[in-house]
XYZ file of C-alpha atoms in Angstrom:
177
model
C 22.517 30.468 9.511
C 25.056 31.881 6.642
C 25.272 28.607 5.354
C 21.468 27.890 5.311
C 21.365 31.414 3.574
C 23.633 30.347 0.907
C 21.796 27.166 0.119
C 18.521 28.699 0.110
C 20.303 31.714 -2.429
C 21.815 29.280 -4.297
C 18.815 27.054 -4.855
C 16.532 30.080 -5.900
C 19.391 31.111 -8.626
C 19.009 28.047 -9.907
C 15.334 27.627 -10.251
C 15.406 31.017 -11.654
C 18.306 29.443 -14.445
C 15.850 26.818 -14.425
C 12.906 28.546 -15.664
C 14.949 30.299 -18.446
C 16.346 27.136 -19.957
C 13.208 25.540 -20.454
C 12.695 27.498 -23.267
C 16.372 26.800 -24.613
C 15.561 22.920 -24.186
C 18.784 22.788 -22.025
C 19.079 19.311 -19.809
C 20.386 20.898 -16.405
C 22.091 18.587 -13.670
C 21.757 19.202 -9.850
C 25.099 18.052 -7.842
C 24.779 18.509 -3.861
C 26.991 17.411 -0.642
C 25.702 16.224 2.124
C 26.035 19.546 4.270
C 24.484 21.390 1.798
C 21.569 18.315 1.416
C 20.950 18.888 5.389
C 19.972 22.779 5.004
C 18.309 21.578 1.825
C 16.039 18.957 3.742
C 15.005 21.408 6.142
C 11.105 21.827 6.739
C 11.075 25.311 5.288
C 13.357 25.268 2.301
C 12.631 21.387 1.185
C 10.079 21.955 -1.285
C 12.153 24.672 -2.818
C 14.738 21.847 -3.185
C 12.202 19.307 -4.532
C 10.867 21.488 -7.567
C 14.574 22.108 -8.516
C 15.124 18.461 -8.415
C 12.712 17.463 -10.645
C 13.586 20.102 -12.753
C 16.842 18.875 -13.331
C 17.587 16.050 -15.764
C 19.897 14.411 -13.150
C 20.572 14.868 -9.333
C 23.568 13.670 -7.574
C 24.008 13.756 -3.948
C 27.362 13.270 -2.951
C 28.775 13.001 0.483
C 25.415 12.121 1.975
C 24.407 9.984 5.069
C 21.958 7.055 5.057
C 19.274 8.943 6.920
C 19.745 11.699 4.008
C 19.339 9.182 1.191
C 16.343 7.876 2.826
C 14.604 11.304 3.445
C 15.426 12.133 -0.553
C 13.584 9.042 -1.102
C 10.933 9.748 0.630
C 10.613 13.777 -0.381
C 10.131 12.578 -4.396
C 7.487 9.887 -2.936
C 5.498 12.440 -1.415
C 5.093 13.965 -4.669
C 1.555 13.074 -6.296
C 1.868 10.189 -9.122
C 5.525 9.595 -8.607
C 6.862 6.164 -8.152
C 10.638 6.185 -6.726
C 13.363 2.963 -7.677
C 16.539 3.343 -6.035
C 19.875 1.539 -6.297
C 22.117 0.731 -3.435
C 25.406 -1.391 -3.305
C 26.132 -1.574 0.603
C 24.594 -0.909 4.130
C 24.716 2.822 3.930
C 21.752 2.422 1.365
C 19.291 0.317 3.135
C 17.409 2.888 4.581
C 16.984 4.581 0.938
C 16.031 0.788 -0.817
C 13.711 0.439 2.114
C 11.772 3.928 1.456
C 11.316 3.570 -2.651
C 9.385 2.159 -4.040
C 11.361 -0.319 -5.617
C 14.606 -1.431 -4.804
C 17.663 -2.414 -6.701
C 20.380 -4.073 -4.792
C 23.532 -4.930 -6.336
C 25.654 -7.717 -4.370
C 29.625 -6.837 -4.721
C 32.237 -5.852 -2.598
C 30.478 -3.822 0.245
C 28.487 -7.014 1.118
C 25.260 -8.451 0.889
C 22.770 -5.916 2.667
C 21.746 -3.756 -0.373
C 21.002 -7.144 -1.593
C 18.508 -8.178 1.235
C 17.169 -5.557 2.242
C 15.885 -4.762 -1.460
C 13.102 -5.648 -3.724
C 15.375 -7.268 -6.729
C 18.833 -8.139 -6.578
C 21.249 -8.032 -9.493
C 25.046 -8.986 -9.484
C 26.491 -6.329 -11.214
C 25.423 -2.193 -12.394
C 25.882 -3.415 -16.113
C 22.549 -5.711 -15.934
C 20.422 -2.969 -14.506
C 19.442 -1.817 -18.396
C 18.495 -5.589 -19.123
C 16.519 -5.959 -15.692
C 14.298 -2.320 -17.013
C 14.056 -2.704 -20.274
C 13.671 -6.146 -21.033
C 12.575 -7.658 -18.113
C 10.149 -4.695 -17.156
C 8.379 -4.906 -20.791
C 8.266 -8.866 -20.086
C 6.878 -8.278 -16.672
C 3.932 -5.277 -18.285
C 3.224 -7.849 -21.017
C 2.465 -10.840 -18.058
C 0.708 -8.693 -15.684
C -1.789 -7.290 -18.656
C -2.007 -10.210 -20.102
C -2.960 -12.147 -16.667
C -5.684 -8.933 -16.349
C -7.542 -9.973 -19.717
C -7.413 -13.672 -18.039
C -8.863 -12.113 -14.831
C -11.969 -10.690 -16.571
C -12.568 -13.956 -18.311
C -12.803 -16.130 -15.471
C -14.970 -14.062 -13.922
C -17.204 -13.545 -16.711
C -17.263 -17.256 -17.536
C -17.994 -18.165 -13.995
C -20.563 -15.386 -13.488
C -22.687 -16.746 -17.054
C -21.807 -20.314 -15.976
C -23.946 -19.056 -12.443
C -26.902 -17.607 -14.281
C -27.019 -20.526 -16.785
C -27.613 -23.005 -13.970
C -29.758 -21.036 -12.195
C -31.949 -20.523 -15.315
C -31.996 -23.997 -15.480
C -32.590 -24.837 -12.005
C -35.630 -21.997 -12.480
C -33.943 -19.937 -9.627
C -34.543 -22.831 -7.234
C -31.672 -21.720 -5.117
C -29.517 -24.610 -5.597
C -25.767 -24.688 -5.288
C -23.810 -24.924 -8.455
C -20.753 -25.715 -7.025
C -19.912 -26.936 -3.284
C-alpha cells in the first residue's frame, strides 16, 4: 500500500509540474519500471497515469512484462480518436503488436515472432523513418487517390443505368446480366 501511495504521489506531482510547463513550452519525458507500471495500471489510479502520459512528449517503460506492454497498449486505445503503432523486436512484445493498432515488427536476433505476429515487418530500427514517412505518404496518396476512382465508377455506372433505362422508356430491362 506504501508503494501504491508513492506512485499515486508521485504521479500527481508530476501532472501538477505538468500543468505549469505548458506555459513554459517545456517537452517533459515520463520514464517508469515495471513495479511502478503495475500500481500505475491499477483500476483506480490508471487514468491518472494516462493523462500524464499523453502529457509527456515521450514515455518509456522499462522493466515491464508482456501483459504490461499490452495493457499500455490498450489504455492509449481506449482514448477517443487515438490510433496506437507499436514496435516490438521479440516474443515478449507480441501481446503489445497484437493490441495496437498497427504493428511494427523488426526481425533480428530475438527471433522471428515480433515479425509474425505483426502488421508490417521491417529488418532493421533504421528503416522505420523510411517505412512512415515515405511509404505512409505513398500509401495516403494511393488510398485517396483509389477514393476519387471509387466515386467515379459509381457515378459512371449509376448514369450509364439511367441512360439505358431512359432509353428502354423504364421498360424494366436488364442492362447488364
Amino acid at each position: 500500500q506504501a508503494i501504491k501511495a508513492s506512485v499515486v504521489r508521485q504521479i500527481t506531482e508530476a501532472k501538477t509540474l505538468l500543468s505549469r510547463s505548458d506555459d513554459n513550452s517545456e517537452a517533459l519525458a515520463l520514464i517508469i519500471d515495471g513495479k511502478s507500471l503495475a500500481y500505475a495500471l491499477e483500476d483506480d489510479v490508471k487514468n491518472l497515469f494516462l493523462e500524464l502520459a499523453i502529457g509527456c512528449a515521450s514515455v518509456i517503460c522499462c522493466r515491464s512484462s508482456p501483459k504490461q506492454k499490452a495493457l499500455v497498449t490498450r489504455l492509449v486505445k481506449m482514448r477517443p480518436g487515438s490510433t496506437t503503432l507499436a514496435i516490438g523486436d521479440g516474443a515478449n512484445d507480441v501481446g503489445m503488436l497484437q493490441e495496437a493498432d498497427i504493428g511494427i515488427g523488426i526481425s533480428g536476433v530475438e527471433g522471428m515472432q515480433a515479425v509474425m505476429s505483426s502488421d508490417i515487418a521491417i529488418a532493421q530500427f533504421r528503416y522505420l523513418e523510411r517505412l512512415l514517412l515515405v511509404h505512409g505518404h505513398w500509401c495516403y496518396r494511393r488510398i485517396s487517390s483509389m477514393i476519387c476512382y471509387f466515386f467515379y465508377k459509381n457515378i459512371t455506372f449509376g448514369f450509364t443505368l439511367f441512360f439505358y433505362e431512359m432509353y428502354t422508356s423504364f421498360s424494366g430491362q436488364a442492362a447488364y446480366n
